[in-house]
GROMACS .gro file of C-alpha atoms in nm:
model
  234
    1MET     CA    1   0.342   0.522  -1.991
    2GLU     CA    2   0.435   0.292  -2.280
    3HIS     CA    3   0.158   0.039  -2.220
    4PRO     CA    4  -0.172   0.131  -2.051
    5ILE     CA    5  -0.205  -0.007  -1.700
    6PHE     CA    6  -0.525  -0.210  -1.682
    7LEU     CA    7  -0.726  -0.161  -1.363
    8ILE     CA    8  -1.034  -0.335  -1.236
    9TYR     CA    9  -1.187  -0.076  -1.003
   10ALA     CA   10  -1.460  -0.183  -0.761
   11GLU     CA   11  -1.659   0.120  -0.642
   12ASP     CA   12  -2.027   0.136  -0.552
   13ASN     CA   13  -2.058   0.516  -0.562
   14ASP     CA   14  -2.129   0.617  -0.923
   15ASN     CA   15  -2.004   0.974  -0.884
   16THR     CA   16  -1.681   0.865  -0.717
   17ALA     CA   17  -1.623   0.596  -0.981
   18LEU     CA   18  -1.679   0.846  -1.263
   19LEU     CA   19  -1.451   1.108  -1.107
   20TYR     CA   20  -1.154   0.878  -1.055
   21THR     CA   21  -1.204   0.686  -1.380
   22ARG     CA   22  -1.180   1.010  -1.577
   23LYS     CA   23  -0.864   1.111  -1.392
   24LEU     CA   24  -0.707   0.767  -1.437
   25GLU     CA   25  -0.790   0.744  -1.805
   26ARG     CA   26  -0.642   1.090  -1.866
   27ALA     CA   27  -0.325   0.961  -1.703
   28GLY     CA   28  -0.315   0.669  -1.948
   29PHE     CA   29  -0.480   0.391  -1.747
   30THR     CA   30  -0.742   0.154  -1.885
   31VAL     CA   31  -1.021   0.113  -1.629
   32LYS     CA   32  -1.309  -0.133  -1.594
   33VAL     CA   33  -1.548  -0.031  -1.318
   34VAL     CA   34  -1.768  -0.274  -1.125
   35LYS     CA   35  -2.029  -0.156  -0.877
   36ASN     CA   36  -1.997  -0.415  -0.602
   37GLY     CA   37  -1.786  -0.699  -0.471
   38ASN     CA   38  -1.991  -0.970  -0.638
   39GLN     CA   39  -1.937  -0.813  -0.980
   40ALA     CA   40  -1.567  -0.772  -0.905
   41TRP     CA   41  -1.530  -1.137  -0.814
   42GLU     CA   42  -1.724  -1.246  -1.124
   43LEU     CA   43  -1.508  -1.034  -1.354
   44LEU     CA   44  -1.189  -1.165  -1.193
   45GLN     CA   45  -1.287  -1.515  -1.306
   46ALA     CA   46  -1.254  -1.396  -1.666
   47GLU     CA   47  -0.990  -1.123  -1.656
   48ILE     CA   48  -0.681  -1.052  -1.446
   49PRO     CA   49  -0.591  -0.683  -1.428
   50ASP     CA   50  -0.250  -0.528  -1.386
   51ILE     CA   51  -0.381  -0.385  -1.057
   52LEU     CA   52  -0.699  -0.456  -0.860
   53LEU     CA   53  -0.832  -0.138  -0.696
   54LEU     CA   54  -1.091  -0.207  -0.427
   55ASP     CA   55  -1.324   0.007  -0.224
   56VAL     CA   56  -1.410  -0.159   0.108
   57GLU     CA   57  -1.775  -0.095   0.192
   58MET     CA   58  -1.979  -0.224  -0.102
   59PRO     CA   59  -2.300  -0.425  -0.152
   60GLY     CA   60  -2.261  -0.801  -0.167
   61LYS     CA   61  -1.901  -0.902  -0.099
   62ASP     CA   62  -1.705  -0.618   0.054
   63GLY     CA   63  -1.356  -0.527  -0.061
   64LEU     CA   64  -1.180  -0.738   0.201
   65GLU     CA   65  -1.386  -1.045   0.109
   66VAL     CA   66  -1.289  -1.001  -0.256
   67LEU     CA   67  -0.926  -0.958  -0.153
   68GLU     CA   68  -0.932  -1.276   0.055
   69LEU     CA   69  -1.088  -1.481  -0.227
   70PHE     CA   70  -0.850  -1.338  -0.486
   71ARG     CA   71  -0.542  -1.412  -0.278
   72GLN     CA   72  -0.637  -1.780  -0.251
   73THR     CA   73  -0.534  -1.825  -0.615
   74ASN     CA   74  -0.335  -1.515  -0.707
   75ARG     CA   75  -0.044  -1.376  -0.506
   76LYS     CA   76   0.124  -1.180  -0.784
   77THR     CA   77  -0.133  -0.924  -0.898
   78PRO     CA   78  -0.113  -0.609  -0.686
   79VAL     CA   79  -0.421  -0.526  -0.481
   80VAL     CA   80  -0.472  -0.169  -0.360
   81ILE     CA   81  -0.738  -0.083  -0.103
   82PHE     CA   82  -0.887   0.261  -0.176
   83SER     CA   83  -1.140   0.379   0.079
   84ASN     CA   84  -1.268   0.659   0.298
   85TYR     CA   85  -1.301   0.411   0.582
   86LEU     CA   86  -0.948   0.290   0.655
   87TYR     CA   87  -0.952   0.273   1.031
   88THR     CA   88  -0.662   0.093   1.195
   89GLY     CA   89  -0.813  -0.253   1.239
   90ARG     CA   90  -0.933  -0.259   0.880
   91GLU     CA   91  -0.592  -0.159   0.742
   92ILE     CA   92  -0.415  -0.427   0.946
   93LYS     CA   93  -0.667  -0.689   0.833
   94ALA     CA   94  -0.620  -0.584   0.469
   95ILE     CA   95  -0.242  -0.621   0.498
   96ARG     CA   96  -0.273  -0.963   0.660
   97LEU     CA   97  -0.508  -1.072   0.380
   98GLY     CA   98  -0.252  -0.967   0.121
   99ALA     CA   99  -0.317  -0.603   0.027
  100ASP     CA  100  -0.007  -0.433  -0.112
  101ASP     CA  101  -0.111  -0.073  -0.049
  102CYS     CA  102  -0.388   0.109   0.140
  103ILE     CA  103  -0.481   0.459   0.022
  104GLN     CA  104  -0.727   0.706   0.172
  105LYS     CA  105  -0.961   0.855  -0.090
  106GLY     CA  106  -0.901   1.201   0.049
  107SER     CA  107  -0.538   1.184  -0.061
  108GLY     CA  108  -0.630   1.316  -0.406
  109SER     CA  109  -0.620   1.183  -0.761
  110ASP     CA  110  -0.259   1.288  -0.834
  111PHE     CA  111  -0.138   1.096  -0.532
  112LEU     CA  112  -0.348   0.792  -0.628
  113ILE     CA  113  -0.204   0.795  -0.980
  114ALA     CA  114   0.153   0.824  -0.850
  115LYS     CA  115   0.099   0.536  -0.608
  116LEU     CA  116  -0.058   0.313  -0.874
  117LYS     CA  117   0.231   0.380  -1.112
  118SER     CA  118   0.470   0.294  -0.831
  119VAL     CA  119   0.283  -0.030  -0.766
  120TYR     CA  120   0.298  -0.116  -1.136
  121ASP     CA  121   0.673  -0.054  -1.140
  122ARG     CA  122   0.711  -0.308  -0.862
  123VAL     CA  123   0.568  -0.586  -1.078
  124THR     CA  124   0.742  -0.487  -1.402
  125GLN     CA  125   1.093  -0.431  -1.264
  126GLY     CA  126   1.344  -0.654  -1.087
  127GLU     CA  127   1.185  -0.952  -0.915
  128LYS     CA  128   0.834  -0.866  -1.042
  129ASN     CA  129   0.679  -0.893  -0.697
  130PRO     CA  130   0.427  -0.642  -0.559
  131GLN     CA  131   0.571  -0.683  -0.210
  132ILE     CA  132   0.909  -0.549  -0.319
  133TYR     CA  133   0.856  -0.181  -0.246
  134ILE     CA  134   1.057   0.063  -0.458
  135LEU     CA  135   1.107   0.357  -0.224
  136SER     CA  136   1.355   0.561  -0.428
  137SER     CA  137   1.604   0.520  -0.710
  138HIS     CA  138   1.847   0.384  -0.449
  139THR     CA  139   1.630   0.186  -0.209
  140LYS     CA  140   1.384  -0.103  -0.212
  141TYR     CA  141   1.235  -0.323   0.055
  142ASN     CA  142   1.152  -0.690   0.004
  143ALA     CA  143   0.869  -0.763   0.247
  144VAL     CA  144   0.885  -1.134   0.168
  145ALA     CA  145   1.256  -1.176   0.241
  146ASP     CA  146   1.266  -0.898   0.508
  147THR     CA  147   1.555  -0.743   0.318
  148LEU     CA  148   1.630  -0.373   0.285
  149THR     CA  149   1.852  -0.288  -0.015
  150ILE     CA  150   2.017   0.052  -0.043
  151ASN     CA  151   2.233   0.085  -0.353
  152ASP     CA  152   2.410  -0.253  -0.358
  153THR     CA  153   2.402  -0.313   0.016
  154ARG     CA  154   2.147  -0.562   0.151
  155VAL     CA  155   2.046  -0.574   0.515
  156LYS     CA  156   1.834  -0.854   0.660
  157LEU     CA  157   1.595  -0.699   0.914
  158LYS     CA  158   1.495  -0.876   1.233
  159ASP     CA  159   1.132  -0.977   1.283
  160THR     CA  160   0.983  -0.671   1.454
  161GLU     CA  161   1.190  -0.424   1.255
  162ALA     CA  162   1.093  -0.605   0.933
  163LEU     CA  163   0.724  -0.585   1.019
  164LEU     CA  164   0.760  -0.215   1.104
  165MET     CA  165   0.924  -0.154   0.768
  166HIS     CA  166   0.645  -0.340   0.588
  167LEU     CA  167   0.375  -0.137   0.767
  168LEU     CA  168   0.551   0.186   0.673
  169CYS     CA  169   0.588   0.074   0.310
  170VAL     CA  170   0.215   0.001   0.279
  171LYS     CA  171   0.151   0.362   0.389
  172PHE     CA  172   0.449   0.505   0.196
  173GLN     CA  173   0.416   0.885   0.159
  174GLU     CA  174   0.120   0.883   0.404
  175LEU     CA  175   0.087   0.910   0.780
  176SER     CA  176   0.133   0.581   0.964
  177SER     CA  177  -0.051   0.653   1.287
  178TYR     CA  178   0.063   0.531   1.628
  179ASP     CA  179  -0.250   0.316   1.647
  180TYR     CA  180  -0.177   0.157   1.309
  181LEU     CA  181   0.188   0.082   1.384
  182ILE     CA  182   0.140  -0.041   1.739
  183GLU     CA  183  -0.158  -0.262   1.654
  184GLY     CA  184   0.027  -0.393   1.351
  185LEU     CA  185   0.336  -0.478   1.557
  186TRP     CA  186   0.179  -0.607   1.877
  187GLY     CA  187  -0.176  -0.706   1.781
  188LYS     CA  188  -0.346  -0.444   1.996
  189TYR     CA  189  -0.294  -0.079   2.077
  190PHE     CA  190  -0.100  -0.018   2.400
  191ALA     CA  191  -0.001   0.342   2.479
  192SER     CA  192   0.290   0.201   2.676
  193LYS     CA  193   0.441   0.069   2.350
  194GLN     CA  194   0.510   0.416   2.210
  195ALA     CA  195   0.853   0.431   2.369
  196LEU     CA  196   0.943   0.091   2.224
  197LEU     CA  197   0.810   0.201   1.886
  198ARG     CA  198   1.037   0.507   1.898
  199LYS     CA  199   1.330   0.274   1.963
  200TYR     CA  200   1.253   0.062   1.658
  201VAL     CA  201   1.198   0.372   1.442
  202SER     CA  202   1.530   0.513   1.557
  203GLU     CA  203   1.713   0.190   1.470
  204LEU     CA  204   1.545   0.176   1.131
  205ASN     CA  205   1.631   0.540   1.064
  206LYS     CA  206   1.999   0.463   1.112
  207LYS     CA  207   1.980   0.212   0.828
  208LEU     CA  208   1.783   0.450   0.605
  209GLU     CA  209   2.039   0.729   0.650
  210ALA     CA  210   2.241   0.571   0.368
  211ASP     CA  211   1.976   0.710   0.128
  212PRO     CA  212   1.945   1.088   0.182
  213SER     CA  213   1.638   1.107  -0.043
  214LEU     CA  214   1.435   0.907   0.213
  215SER     CA  215   1.296   1.044   0.537
  216LEU     CA  216   1.125   0.872   0.829
  217LYS     CA  217   0.997   1.138   1.066
  218VAL     CA  218   0.746   1.189   1.342
  219CYS     CA  219   0.438   1.366   1.205
  220ARG     CA  220   0.248   1.614   1.425
  221ASN     CA  221   0.275   1.379   1.724
  222MET     CA  222   0.027   1.149   1.546
  223GLY     CA  223   0.262   0.890   1.404
  224TYR     CA  224   0.540   0.855   1.150
  225ARG     CA  225   0.574   0.920   0.780
  226LEU     CA  226   0.814   0.741   0.547
  227TYR     CA  227   0.852   0.945   0.233
  228CYS     CA  228   1.077   1.030  -0.060
  229GLU     CA  229   1.109   1.388  -0.182
  230ASP     CA  230   1.127   1.268  -0.543
  231PHE     CA  231   0.814   1.048  -0.530
  232GLY     CA  232   0.591   1.080  -0.836
  233GLN     CA  233   0.851   1.265  -1.044
  234GLY     CA  234   0.970   1.140  -1.379
   0.00000   0.00000   0.00000
């Protein structure tokens, strides 16, 4: 990368922090590590990173508390939740508080690096907004305007379809479980909503067909995965 991406990384586990910091720095990132939410919030008063990377369960303020405080004054800096404990309710709360991506720690360092570079691209290209998700070289989704753009064609999505697309974008390249999607769309998990979810996914897939590099597929009867075959390349 031409300019190092500056991360503030809040992580209370010393071994985990050291492991990922080494990997990130080898990939060209500049990383400042803080050991709890209170330290993160204190540092954010003095410095604004290119990306804020937050664990959730930490001493003092947890990651979601830091996110909520940060979003009261800053809507432009991307915030990525990075945790082993991303159960459905926590992910939905993070999105509602303004998280731009949620990544499971078990996904691996290469995946984390690719996602962070993708997040950085979103705020250095085009409209410079972290909630404009660049899904491929042909497609982006504006989660603020509910607009899907494929090549030069823009489609305004209706409310439920737009929310579904946003939920899928937050988990781009990862499994979006049935629980996660249904609770995100309807506020609570209802098994009876799976058929309706399939309908919305099918309608969204018809729009995404214009970009053959993107796929939205059912994954092991556990949920859906929106992914691009070329993600992380180049």
